[in-house]
mmCIF file of C-alpha atoms in Angstrom:
data_model
loop_
_atom_site.group_PDB
_atom_site.id
_atom_site.type_symbol
_atom_site.label_atom_id
_atom_site.label_comp_id
_atom_site.label_asym_id
_atom_site.label_seq_id
_atom_site.Cartn_x
_atom_site.Cartn_y
_atom_site.Cartn_z
ATOM 1 C CA MET A 158 49.108 -235.440 10.992
ATOM 2 C CA GLY A 159 50.218 -239.099 10.670
ATOM 3 C CA ALA A 160 53.174 -240.378 8.996
ATOM 4 C CA PRO A 161 53.457 -242.543 5.982
ATOM 5 C CA SER A 162 53.414 -246.123 6.791
ATOM 6 C CA LEU A 163 52.720 -249.547 5.135
ATOM 7 C CA ALA A 164 49.123 -249.382 6.464
ATOM 8 C CA VAL A 165 48.103 -246.718 3.662
ATOM 9 C CA PHE A 166 50.879 -247.395 1.104
ATOM 10 C CA GLY A 167 50.553 -251.074 1.097
ATOM 11 C CA THR A 168 49.904 -252.466 -2.326
ATOM 12 C CA VAL A 169 46.655 -254.500 -3.368
ATOM 13 C CA GLU A 170 46.965 -257.314 -5.666
ATOM 14 C CA LEU A 171 43.892 -258.451 -7.580
ATOM 15 C CA LEU A 172 44.229 -261.501 -9.794
ATOM 16 C CA GLY A 173 47.876 -260.454 -10.790
ATOM 17 C CA PHE A 174 47.034 -256.690 -11.209
ATOM 18 C CA TYR A 175 48.989 -254.956 -8.437
ATOM 19 C CA LEU A 176 46.863 -251.740 -7.987
ATOM 20 C CA PRO A 177 48.354 -248.509 -6.414
ATOM 21 C CA PRO A 178 47.285 -247.540 -2.976
ATOM 22 C CA ALA A 179 45.183 -244.934 -4.470
ATOM 23 C CA VAL A 180 42.533 -247.224 -5.573
ATOM 24 C CA LEU A 181 42.540 -248.813 -2.063
ATOM 25 C CA TRP A 182 41.819 -245.547 -0.566
ATOM 26 C CA ALA A 183 38.989 -244.757 -3.246
ATOM 27 C CA GLY A 184 37.490 -248.170 -2.542
ATOM 28 C CA ALA A 185 37.550 -247.856 1.084
ATOM 29 C CA ALA A 186 35.728 -244.628 1.249
ATOM 30 C CA LEU A 187 32.922 -245.867 -1.005
ATOM 31 C CA VAL A 188 31.415 -247.638 2.154
ATOM 32 C CA PRO A 189 31.136 -244.491 4.476
ATOM 33 C CA TYR A 190 30.215 -242.491 1.419
ATOM 34 C CA ALA A 191 27.210 -244.736 0.230
ATOM 35 C CA LEU A 192 26.204 -244.908 4.003
ATOM 36 C CA LEU A 193 26.367 -241.202 4.393
ATOM 37 C CA ARG A 194 24.399 -240.429 1.156
ATOM 38 C CA TRP A 195 21.659 -242.850 2.393
ATOM 39 C CA LEU A 196 21.731 -240.978 5.821
ATOM 40 C CA LEU A 197 21.442 -237.573 4.171
ATOM 41 C CA GLY A 198 18.622 -238.705 1.859
ATOM 42 C CA ARG A 199 16.651 -240.087 4.627
ATOM 43 C CA SER A 200 16.675 -237.243 6.977
ATOM 44 C CA GLY A 201 16.023 -234.544 4.411
ATOM 45 C CA LEU A 202 19.144 -232.664 4.934
ATOM 46 C CA TYR A 203 19.600 -232.352 1.063
ATOM 47 C CA ARG A 204 16.898 -229.275 1.395
ATOM 48 C CA PHE A 205 19.968 -227.336 2.998
ATOM 49 C CA VAL A 206 22.186 -228.046 -0.066
ATOM 50 C CA TRP A 207 22.819 -225.640 -3.120
ATOM 51 C CA HIS A 208 24.102 -228.282 -5.675
ATOM 52 C CA ARG A 209 23.684 -231.751 -4.684
ATOM 53 C CA SER A 210 26.171 -233.490 -6.765
ATOM 54 C CA LEU A 211 28.805 -230.804 -5.881
ATOM 55 C CA LEU A 212 28.337 -231.571 -2.286
ATOM 56 C CA ASN A 213 28.224 -235.139 -3.141
ATOM 57 C CA LEU A 214 31.746 -234.681 -4.579
ATOM 58 C CA ALA A 215 32.865 -232.706 -1.647
ATOM 59 C CA LEU A 216 31.867 -235.130 0.796
ATOM 60 C CA TYR A 217 33.531 -238.041 -1.177
ATOM 61 C CA VAL A 218 37.001 -236.029 -1.282
ATOM 62 C CA LEU A 219 36.684 -235.487 2.486
ATOM 63 C CA LEU A 220 35.904 -239.036 3.134
ATOM 64 C CA VAL A 221 38.902 -240.264 1.287
ATOM 65 C CA GLY A 222 40.907 -237.725 3.201
ATOM 66 C CA GLY A 223 39.415 -239.001 6.383
ATOM 67 C CA VAL A 224 40.138 -242.883 5.458
ATOM 68 C CA VAL A 225 43.827 -241.785 4.882
ATOM 69 C CA PHE A 226 44.077 -239.878 7.965
ATOM 70 C CA LEU A 227 42.927 -242.440 9.889
ATOM 71 C CA GLY A 228 45.112 -245.057 8.341
ATOM 72 C CA THR A 229 48.109 -242.805 9.244
ATOM 73 C CA VAL A 230 47.145 -242.113 12.906
ATOM 74 C CA GLY A 231 45.942 -245.668 13.411
ATOM 75 C CA ARG A 232 49.252 -247.509 13.311
ATOM 76 C CA SER A 233 52.125 -245.437 14.233
ATOM 77 C CA MET B 960 17.658 -216.792 4.233
ATOM 78 C CA THR B 961 17.298 -220.264 2.927
ATOM 79 C CA THR B 962 19.188 -219.556 -0.291
ATOM 80 C CA ALA B 963 22.029 -218.176 2.025
ATOM 81 C CA LEU B 964 22.083 -221.255 3.942
ATOM 82 C CA ARG B 965 22.229 -223.438 1.334
ATOM 83 C CA ILE B 966 24.843 -221.828 -0.692
ATOM 84 C CA ALA B 967 26.934 -221.233 2.712
ATOM 85 C CA VAL B 968 26.653 -224.985 3.267
ATOM 86 C CA THR B 969 27.737 -226.325 -0.017
ATOM 87 C CA LEU B 970 30.785 -223.824 -0.396
ATOM 88 C CA ALA B 971 32.032 -224.779 3.120
ATOM 89 C CA ALA B 972 31.997 -228.456 2.030
ATOM 90 C CA VAL B 973 33.704 -227.472 -1.320
ATOM 91 C CA ILE B 974 36.366 -225.483 0.295
ATOM 92 C CA ALA B 975 37.085 -228.289 2.965
ATOM 93 C CA ALA B 976 37.185 -230.859 0.043
ATOM 94 C CA VAL B 977 39.770 -228.558 -1.849
ATOM 95 C CA LEU B 978 42.069 -228.399 1.001
ATOM 96 C CA VAL B 979 41.651 -232.111 2.052
ATOM 97 C CA GLY B 980 42.276 -232.744 -1.585
ATOM 98 C CA TRP B 981 45.362 -230.736 -1.867
ATOM 99 C CA TRP B 982 46.757 -232.517 1.358
ATOM 100 C CA LEU B 983 46.014 -236.035 -0.206
ATOM 101 C CA TRP B 984 47.799 -235.028 -3.328
ATOM 102 C CA THR B 985 50.996 -233.908 -1.492
ATOM 103 C CA PHE B 986 50.786 -236.801 0.913
ATOM 104 C CA TYR B 987 50.638 -239.175 -2.045
ATOM 105 C CA VAL B 988 53.319 -237.574 -4.329
ATOM 106 C CA LEU B 989 55.810 -236.606 -1.561
ATOM 107 C CA SER B 990 55.535 -239.421 0.946
ATOM 108 C CA PRO B 991 58.808 -241.694 0.584
ATOM 109 C CA TRP B 992 56.938 -244.907 -0.519
ATOM 110 C CA THR B 993 57.813 -247.028 -3.213
ATOM 111 C CA ARG B 994 56.437 -250.087 -4.985
ATOM 112 C CA ASP B 995 59.635 -250.666 -7.128
ATOM 113 C CA ALA B 996 62.097 -251.902 -4.783
ATOM 114 C CA ARG B 997 64.299 -255.193 -5.057
ATOM 115 C CA VAL B 998 66.015 -257.419 -2.443
ATOM 116 C CA GLN B 999 69.747 -257.816 -3.578
ATOM 117 C CA ALA B 1000 72.773 -259.594 -2.323
ATOM 118 C CA ASN B 1001 76.477 -259.971 -3.069
ATOM 119 C CA VAL B 1002 77.019 -262.818 -5.475
ATOM 120 C CA VAL B 1003 80.383 -264.475 -5.209
ATOM 121 C CA GLU B 1004 81.403 -265.740 -8.710
ATOM 122 C CA VAL B 1005 83.612 -268.573 -7.387
ATOM 123 C CA ALA B 1006 86.490 -269.234 -9.736
ATOM 124 C CA PRO B 1007 89.473 -271.602 -9.108
ATOM 125 C CA ASP B 1008 92.956 -270.323 -9.033
ATOM 126 C CA VAL B 1009 94.486 -273.147 -10.921
ATOM 127 C CA SER B 1010 93.319 -274.784 -14.075
ATOM 128 C CA GLY B 1011 92.540 -278.368 -14.252
ATOM 129 C CA LEU B 1012 89.727 -281.064 -14.623
ATOM 130 C CA ILE B 1013 87.276 -281.077 -11.707
ATOM 131 C CA THR B 1014 87.430 -284.234 -9.862
ATOM 132 C CA ALA B 1015 84.836 -283.783 -7.448
ATOM 133 C CA ILE B 1016 81.987 -281.442 -6.509
ATOM 134 C CA ASN B 1017 81.007 -281.581 -2.991
ATOM 135 C CA VAL B 1018 77.827 -279.403 -3.340
ATOM 136 C CA VAL B 1019 74.511 -279.614 -4.673
ATOM 137 C CA ASP B 1020 72.421 -276.836 -6.604
ATOM 138 C CA ASN B 1021 70.784 -274.446 -4.005
ATOM 139 C CA GLN B 1022 72.607 -275.914 -0.887
ATOM 140 C CA LYS B 1023 73.652 -273.731 1.960
ATOM 141 C CA VAL B 1024 77.489 -273.746 2.751
ATOM 142 C CA ALA B 1025 79.405 -272.314 5.399
ATOM 143 C CA LYS B 1026 82.479 -270.180 4.914
ATOM 144 C CA GLY B 1027 85.517 -272.549 4.537
ATOM 145 C CA ASP B 1028 83.522 -275.644 3.148
ATOM 146 C CA VAL B 1029 84.888 -277.578 0.381
ATOM 147 C CA LEU B 1030 83.214 -276.736 -2.753
ATOM 148 C CA PHE B 1031 85.086 -278.566 -5.568
ATOM 149 C CA VAL B 1032 88.174 -280.228 -6.307
ATOM 150 C CA ILE B 1033 90.472 -279.821 -9.122
ATOM 151 C CA ASP B 1034 92.863 -282.648 -10.221
ATOM 152 C CA HIS B 1035 94.651 -283.280 -6.648
ATOM 153 C CA GLU B 1036 96.826 -286.150 -8.364
ATOM 154 C CA ARG B 1037 98.458 -283.553 -10.657
ATOM 155 C CA PHE B 1038 99.325 -281.007 -8.108
ATOM 156 C CA ALA B 1039 100.603 -283.497 -5.792
ATOM 157 C CA LEU B 1040 102.797 -284.824 -8.449
ATOM 158 C CA ALA B 1041 104.227 -281.190 -8.902
ATOM 159 C CA VAL B 1042 104.928 -281.250 -5.290
ATOM 160 C CA ASP B 1043 106.802 -284.254 -5.484
ATOM 161 C CA GLU B 1044 108.647 -283.019 -8.335
ATOM 162 C CA ALA B 1045 109.314 -279.566 -6.555
ATOM 163 C CA GLN B 1046 110.660 -281.535 -3.558
ATOM 164 C CA ALA B 1047 112.960 -283.527 -5.518
ATOM 165 C CA ALA B 1048 114.379 -280.641 -7.339
ATOM 166 C CA ALA B 1049 114.975 -278.778 -4.155
ATOM 167 C CA ALA B 1050 116.918 -281.770 -2.700
ATOM 168 C CA GLN B 1051 118.924 -281.824 -5.902
ATOM 169 C CA SER B 1052 119.800 -278.131 -5.361
ATOM 170 C CA GLN B 1053 120.516 -278.995 -1.814
ATOM 171 C CA TRP B 1054 123.254 -281.555 -2.527
ATOM 172 C CA THR B 1055 124.670 -279.404 -5.628
ATOM 173 C CA LEU B 1056 124.988 -276.668 -2.812
ATOM 174 C CA LYS B 1057 126.890 -278.888 -0.528
ATOM 175 C CA LEU B 1058 129.180 -279.990 -3.208
ATOM 176 C CA ALA B 1059 129.870 -276.335 -4.262
ATOM 177 C CA GLN B 1060 130.527 -275.240 -0.493
ATOM 178 C CA ASP B 1061 132.956 -278.262 0.239
ATOM 179 C CA ASP B 1062 134.973 -277.481 -3.001
ATOM 180 C CA ALA B 1063 134.971 -273.752 -1.866
ATOM 181 C CA ARG B 1064 136.083 -274.654 1.734
ATOM 182 C CA ARG B 1065 138.766 -276.925 0.312
ATOM 183 C CA ASP B 1066 140.285 -274.594 -1.977
ATOM 184 C CA GLU B 1067 140.481 -271.674 0.858
ATOM 185 C CA GLN B 1068 142.171 -274.267 2.998
ATOM 186 C CA ILE B 1069 144.770 -274.889 0.468
ATOM 187 C CA LEU B 1070 145.304 -271.449 -0.478
ATOM 188 C CA ALA B 1071 145.888 -270.687 3.200
ATOM 189 C CA ARG B 1072 148.212 -273.411 3.681
ATOM 190 C CA ASP B 1073 150.383 -272.795 0.521
ATOM 191 C CA PRO B 1074 149.497 -269.942 -1.887
ATOM 192 C CA GLY B 1075 151.661 -271.283 -4.382
ATOM 193 C CA ALA B 1076 149.872 -274.699 -4.836
ATOM 194 C CA ILE B 1077 146.618 -273.193 -6.095
ATOM 195 C CA ALA B 1078 145.652 -270.164 -8.270
ATOM 196 C CA ALA B 1079 143.773 -267.302 -6.620
ATOM 197 C CA GLU B 1080 141.290 -267.512 -9.651
ATOM 198 C CA THR B 1081 140.393 -271.083 -9.005
ATOM 199 C CA VAL B 1082 139.657 -270.379 -5.222
ATOM 200 C CA GLU B 1083 137.376 -267.253 -6.565
ATOM 201 C CA THR B 1084 135.514 -269.436 -8.958
ATOM 202 C CA SER B 1085 134.531 -271.967 -6.468
ATOM 203 C CA ARG B 1086 133.518 -269.319 -3.993
ATOM 204 C CA THR B 1087 131.211 -267.733 -6.508
ATOM 205 C CA LYS B 1088 129.858 -271.157 -7.774
ATOM 206 C CA ALA B 1089 128.856 -271.965 -4.008
ATOM 207 C CA GLY B 1090 127.050 -268.767 -4.013
ATOM 208 C CA GLU B 1091 125.374 -269.539 -7.174
ATOM 209 C CA ALA B 1092 124.206 -272.881 -5.852
ATOM 210 C CA ALA B 1093 122.859 -271.248 -2.657
ATOM 211 C CA ALA B 1094 120.751 -269.024 -4.749
ATOM 212 C CA ALA B 1095 119.631 -271.987 -6.870
ATOM 213 C CA LEU B 1096 118.517 -273.529 -3.739
ATOM 214 C CA GLN B 1097 116.394 -270.838 -2.855
ATOM 215 C CA LEU B 1098 114.838 -270.677 -6.218
ATOM 216 C CA THR B 1099 113.802 -274.569 -5.945
ATOM 217 C CA GLN B 1100 112.588 -273.980 -2.520
ATOM 218 C CA ALA B 1101 110.216 -271.008 -3.580
ATOM 219 C CA ARG B 1102 109.176 -273.196 -6.673
ATOM 220 C CA LEU B 1103 108.238 -276.084 -3.954
ATOM 221 C CA ALA B 1104 106.262 -273.438 -1.953
ATOM 222 C CA THR B 1105 104.375 -272.525 -5.022
ATOM 223 C CA ALA B 1106 103.498 -276.009 -5.845
ATOM 224 C CA GLN B 1107 102.437 -276.593 -2.474
ATOM 225 C CA LEU B 1108 100.168 -273.433 -2.667
ATOM 226 C CA ASN B 1109 98.788 -274.535 -5.760
ATOM 227 C CA LEU B 1110 98.046 -278.139 -4.358
ATOM 228 C CA ARG B 1111 96.289 -276.241 -1.724
ATOM 229 C CA ARG B 1112 94.383 -274.014 -4.056
ATOM 230 C CA SER B 1113 93.351 -277.001 -6.242
ATOM 231 C CA THR B 1114 90.810 -277.562 -3.185
ATOM 232 C CA VAL B 1115 88.225 -274.576 -3.582
ATOM 233 C CA ARG B 1116 86.501 -273.304 -0.525
ATOM 234 C CA ALA B 1117 83.382 -271.231 -0.015
ATOM 235 C CA PRO B 1118 84.602 -267.874 0.647
ATOM 236 C CA ALA B 1119 81.592 -266.759 2.846
ATOM 237 C CA ASN B 1120 78.268 -268.191 4.030
ATOM 238 C CA GLY B 1121 75.740 -268.542 1.719
ATOM 239 C CA TYR B 1122 73.899 -270.406 -1.091
ATOM 240 C CA ILE B 1123 75.131 -272.251 -3.894
ATOM 241 C CA THR B 1124 73.178 -270.946 -7.180
ATOM 242 C CA ASN B 1125 73.066 -271.926 -10.608
ATOM 243 C CA LEU B 1126 75.543 -274.866 -10.417
ATOM 244 C CA THR B 1127 75.870 -276.101 -13.881
ATOM 245 C CA ALA B 1128 79.203 -277.480 -13.668
ATOM 246 C CA ALA B 1129 79.975 -281.206 -13.434
ATOM 247 C CA VAL B 1130 82.574 -283.592 -12.538
ATOM 248 C CA GLY B 1131 85.032 -283.781 -15.799
ATOM 249 C CA ASP B 1132 84.666 -280.231 -16.764
ATOM 250 C CA TYR B 1133 87.905 -278.398 -17.249
ATOM 251 C CA ALA B 1134 88.281 -275.435 -14.845
ATOM 252 C CA THR B 1135 90.046 -272.493 -16.099
ATOM 253 C CA SER B 1136 91.867 -270.268 -13.535
ATOM 254 C CA GLY B 1137 90.072 -267.142 -13.313
ATOM 255 C CA THR B 1138 86.936 -268.269 -14.679
ATOM 256 C CA GLY B 1139 83.737 -268.823 -12.660
ATOM 257 C CA VAL B 1140 82.580 -272.372 -12.215
ATOM 258 C CA LEU B 1141 79.501 -271.580 -9.681
ATOM 259 C CA ALA B 1142 77.874 -268.667 -7.959
ATOM 260 C CA LEU B 1143 77.433 -268.270 -4.084
ATOM 261 C CA VAL B 1144 74.952 -265.804 -2.778
ATOM 262 C CA ASP B 1145 76.329 -264.387 0.314
ATOM 263 C CA SER B 1146 73.636 -264.877 2.921
ATOM 264 C CA ASP B 1147 74.753 -262.411 5.147
ATOM 265 C CA SER B 1148 74.889 -259.725 2.775
ATOM 266 C CA PHE B 1149 70.901 -259.349 1.700
ATOM 267 C CA TYR B 1150 69.746 -255.472 1.288
ATOM 268 C CA VAL B 1151 67.068 -253.778 -0.459
ATOM 269 C CA TYR B 1152 67.572 -251.157 -3.321
ATOM 270 C CA ALA B 1153 64.305 -249.158 -3.217
ATOM 271 C CA TYR B 1154 63.990 -246.883 -6.465
ATOM 272 C CA PHE B 1155 62.352 -243.563 -5.374
ATOM 273 C CA MET B 1156 61.054 -241.044 -7.747
ATOM 274 C CA GLU B 1157 63.291 -237.927 -7.320
ATOM 275 C CA THR B 1158 60.323 -235.924 -5.950
ATOM 276 C CA LYS B 1159 60.305 -237.922 -2.917
ATOM 277 C CA LEU B 1160 63.957 -237.829 -2.144
ATOM 278 C CA PRO B 1161 63.809 -234.602 0.205
ATOM 279 C CA GLY B 1162 62.032 -236.984 2.429
ATOM 280 C CA ILE B 1163 64.725 -239.507 2.936
ATOM 281 C CA LYS B 1164 67.344 -239.104 5.248
ATOM 282 C CA ASN B 1165 70.393 -241.547 5.854
ATOM 283 C CA GLY B 1166 69.477 -243.709 8.984
ATOM 284 C CA SER B 1167 65.838 -243.317 8.753
ATOM 285 C CA GLU B 1168 63.810 -246.235 9.537
ATOM 286 C CA ALA B 1169 62.047 -248.105 6.703
ATOM 287 C CA ASP B 1170 59.546 -250.766 6.306
ATOM 288 C CA VAL B 1171 59.974 -253.289 3.817
ATOM 289 C CA LYS B 1172 57.023 -255.487 2.502
ATOM 290 C CA LEU B 1173 57.972 -258.312 0.443
ATOM 291 C CA MET B 1174 55.635 -259.253 -2.387
ATOM 292 C CA ALA B 1175 55.951 -263.104 -1.275
ATOM 293 C CA GLY B 1176 54.031 -263.585 1.635
ATOM 294 C CA ASP B 1177 53.233 -259.948 2.514
ATOM 295 C CA THR B 1178 56.344 -260.327 5.028
ATOM 296 C CA VAL B 1179 57.141 -256.825 6.563
ATOM 297 C CA LEU B 1180 60.914 -256.391 7.524
ATOM 298 C CA LYS B 1181 62.489 -253.604 9.357
ATOM 299 C CA GLY B 1182 65.479 -251.870 7.830
ATOM 300 C CA THR B 1183 67.427 -248.448 7.834
ATOM 301 C CA VAL B 1184 68.367 -246.217 5.148
ATOM 302 C CA GLN B 1185 71.972 -246.923 4.313
ATOM 303 C CA GLY B 1186 72.559 -244.218 1.740
ATOM 304 C CA LEU B 1187 71.090 -242.759 -1.858
ATOM 305 C CA SER B 1188 72.890 -243.247 -5.009
ATOM 306 C CA ARG B 1189 74.679 -240.173 -6.259
ATOM 307 C CA ALA B 1190 74.426 -241.044 -9.864
ATOM 308 C CA ILE B 1191 72.268 -242.766 -12.422
ATOM 309 C CA ALA B 1192 73.168 -243.015 -16.161
ATOM 310 C CA ASN B 1193 71.634 -240.347 -18.710
ATOM 311 C CA PRO B 1194 70.225 -242.216 -21.436
ATOM 312 C CA THR B 1195 69.959 -239.134 -23.607
ATOM 313 C CA ALA B 1196 73.547 -238.093 -23.801
ATOM 314 C CA ALA B 1197 75.323 -239.952 -26.577
ATOM 315 C CA GLY B 1198 79.004 -241.061 -26.082
ATOM 316 C CA GLY B 1199 81.619 -240.540 -28.649
ATOM 317 C CA GLY B 1200 84.117 -238.033 -28.443
ATOM 318 C CA LEU B 1201 84.917 -235.705 -25.654
ATOM 319 C CA LEU B 1202 81.943 -233.343 -26.622
ATOM 320 C CA ALA B 1203 78.695 -233.667 -25.113
ATOM 321 C CA SER B 1204 76.167 -234.716 -27.767
ATOM 322 C CA VAL B 1205 72.681 -233.243 -26.721
ATOM 323 C CA ASP B 1206 69.196 -234.692 -27.521
ATOM 324 C CA PRO B 1207 67.711 -231.628 -29.142
ATOM 325 C CA ASN B 1208 64.174 -233.140 -28.143
ATOM 326 C CA PHE B 1209 62.814 -231.425 -25.326
ATOM 327 C CA GLU B 1210 59.997 -233.892 -23.602
ATOM 328 C CA TRP B 1211 56.880 -232.584 -22.778
ATOM 329 C CA ILE B 1212 55.928 -235.289 -20.535
ATOM 330 C CA ARG B 1213 58.623 -235.688 -18.053
ATOM 331 C CA LEU B 1214 58.816 -238.900 -15.795
ATOM 332 C CA ALA B 1215 60.766 -238.282 -12.573
ATOM 333 C CA GLN B 1216 63.759 -240.338 -12.730
ATOM 334 C CA ARG B 1217 64.113 -243.297 -10.070
ATOM 335 C CA ILE B 1218 67.250 -242.967 -7.788
ATOM 336 C CA PRO B 1219 68.253 -245.870 -6.044
ATOM 337 C CA VAL B 1220 68.307 -245.909 -2.254
ATOM 338 C CA ARG B 1221 69.870 -248.647 -0.443
ATOM 339 C CA ILE B 1222 68.135 -250.055 2.748
ATOM 340 C CA ALA B 1223 70.167 -252.161 5.087
ATOM 341 C CA LEU B 1224 67.620 -255.065 6.687
ATOM 342 C CA LYS B 1225 67.845 -255.891 10.061
ATOM 343 C CA ASN B 1226 66.470 -258.917 12.418
ATOM 344 C CA LEU B 1227 65.702 -261.007 9.642
ATOM 345 C CA PRO B 1228 63.934 -263.948 10.757
ATOM 346 C CA ALA B 1229 65.693 -267.154 10.407
ATOM 347 C CA ASP B 1230 63.148 -268.974 8.532
ATOM 348 C CA LEU B 1231 62.484 -266.306 5.885
ATOM 349 C CA ALA B 1232 63.796 -267.740 2.222
ATOM 350 C CA LEU B 1233 65.011 -264.327 0.894
ATOM 351 C CA ALA B 1234 66.271 -264.494 -2.646
ATOM 352 C CA ALA B 1235 68.109 -261.881 -4.431
ATOM 353 C CA GLY B 1236 65.928 -259.996 -7.041
ATOM 354 C CA MET B 1237 62.544 -260.263 -4.868
ATOM 355 C CA SER B 1238 59.876 -257.371 -5.272
ATOM 356 C CA ALA B 1239 59.159 -255.071 -2.272
ATOM 357 C CA THR B 1240 57.003 -252.195 -1.362
ATOM 358 C CA VAL B 1241 59.070 -249.750 0.826
ATOM 359 C CA VAL B 1242 57.789 -246.957 2.910
ATOM 360 C CA ILE B 1243 60.297 -244.573 4.918
ATOM 361 C CA ARG B 1244 59.484 -243.310 8.151
ATOM 362 C CA PRO B 1245 60.218 -239.355 8.564
ATOM 363 C CA ALA B 1246 63.495 -238.992 10.073
ATOM 364 C CA PRO B 1247 63.354 -238.109 13.925
ATOM 365 C CA PRO B 1248 63.826 -234.459 14.523
ATOM 366 C CA PRO B 1249 67.526 -233.663 15.199
ATOM 367 C CA SER B 1250 68.216 -233.342 18.794
#
């Protein structure tokens, strides 16, 4: 597991609003999430899924975790 | 068969998400990072040791000065005159001492030659007068030294390397001894006070490496944890008397207190314009395992 660093805990400034890092994480995870959803829809893999929205939510949380993990490992 | 597979796939994803979400939560809440950090520096309030009119100010606002540079001068003339006066007084006591010593010696000689020619009392008196005159000379010499010290102190020098800040004094102002005339920010003393939530404190050890990101220009500086404050004020404890006055309200929503952690900066770039009061984000790296 990576160590906390400025790469993940940097603050984002938007028009004078200083956003907490969690907003940055959530935003960064949206891109792979959209891509993954599109892929799952195209390939028809949603056929093997029980509750589609529940799985989407779980996938999103996993992606946020993945983004943060990459951030901590990427720059040590 | 398909139904079982569908449920299994979804449940596996949900369980993984719960675990990852838990890790994310603890990482966010317990990692030692804060957005509430400030650059600080020692600010010397430069006050003169003697009172008088300011006759010259040798610095301008925000100027960089080195230790020992002349900042301002107080009424040099008056203190030079005081030295002259003390010198004259010292010379006067010198002559008084010579007269008293001569008298004493003469009386001693007369007494030695012819004990009937002079009263023993007179000899004693002149000897005592000589002793008094010697003490008076010491006194005036000490006053002369004080006058010379005052003359030296009427030229106020920088006590440290740094920057003049908030210079509002002007030539002609009356400076009172002990009252600050200008502020000097010690440029060798910059440090960061990071206010950490108490929940994050267990992850902070003295000597841990710290990354400091200034709000200005996103400059990243390196630092070391120097120590954490061992006391903050208790806003709910009202003073008055010896007994504690305890606020009967229990807060349902409790905010973690912020504890100041002092971080020493190292390898400061020479061209970086640091100002005490700047905001910064601080992340503390985990301490290396004890070897």
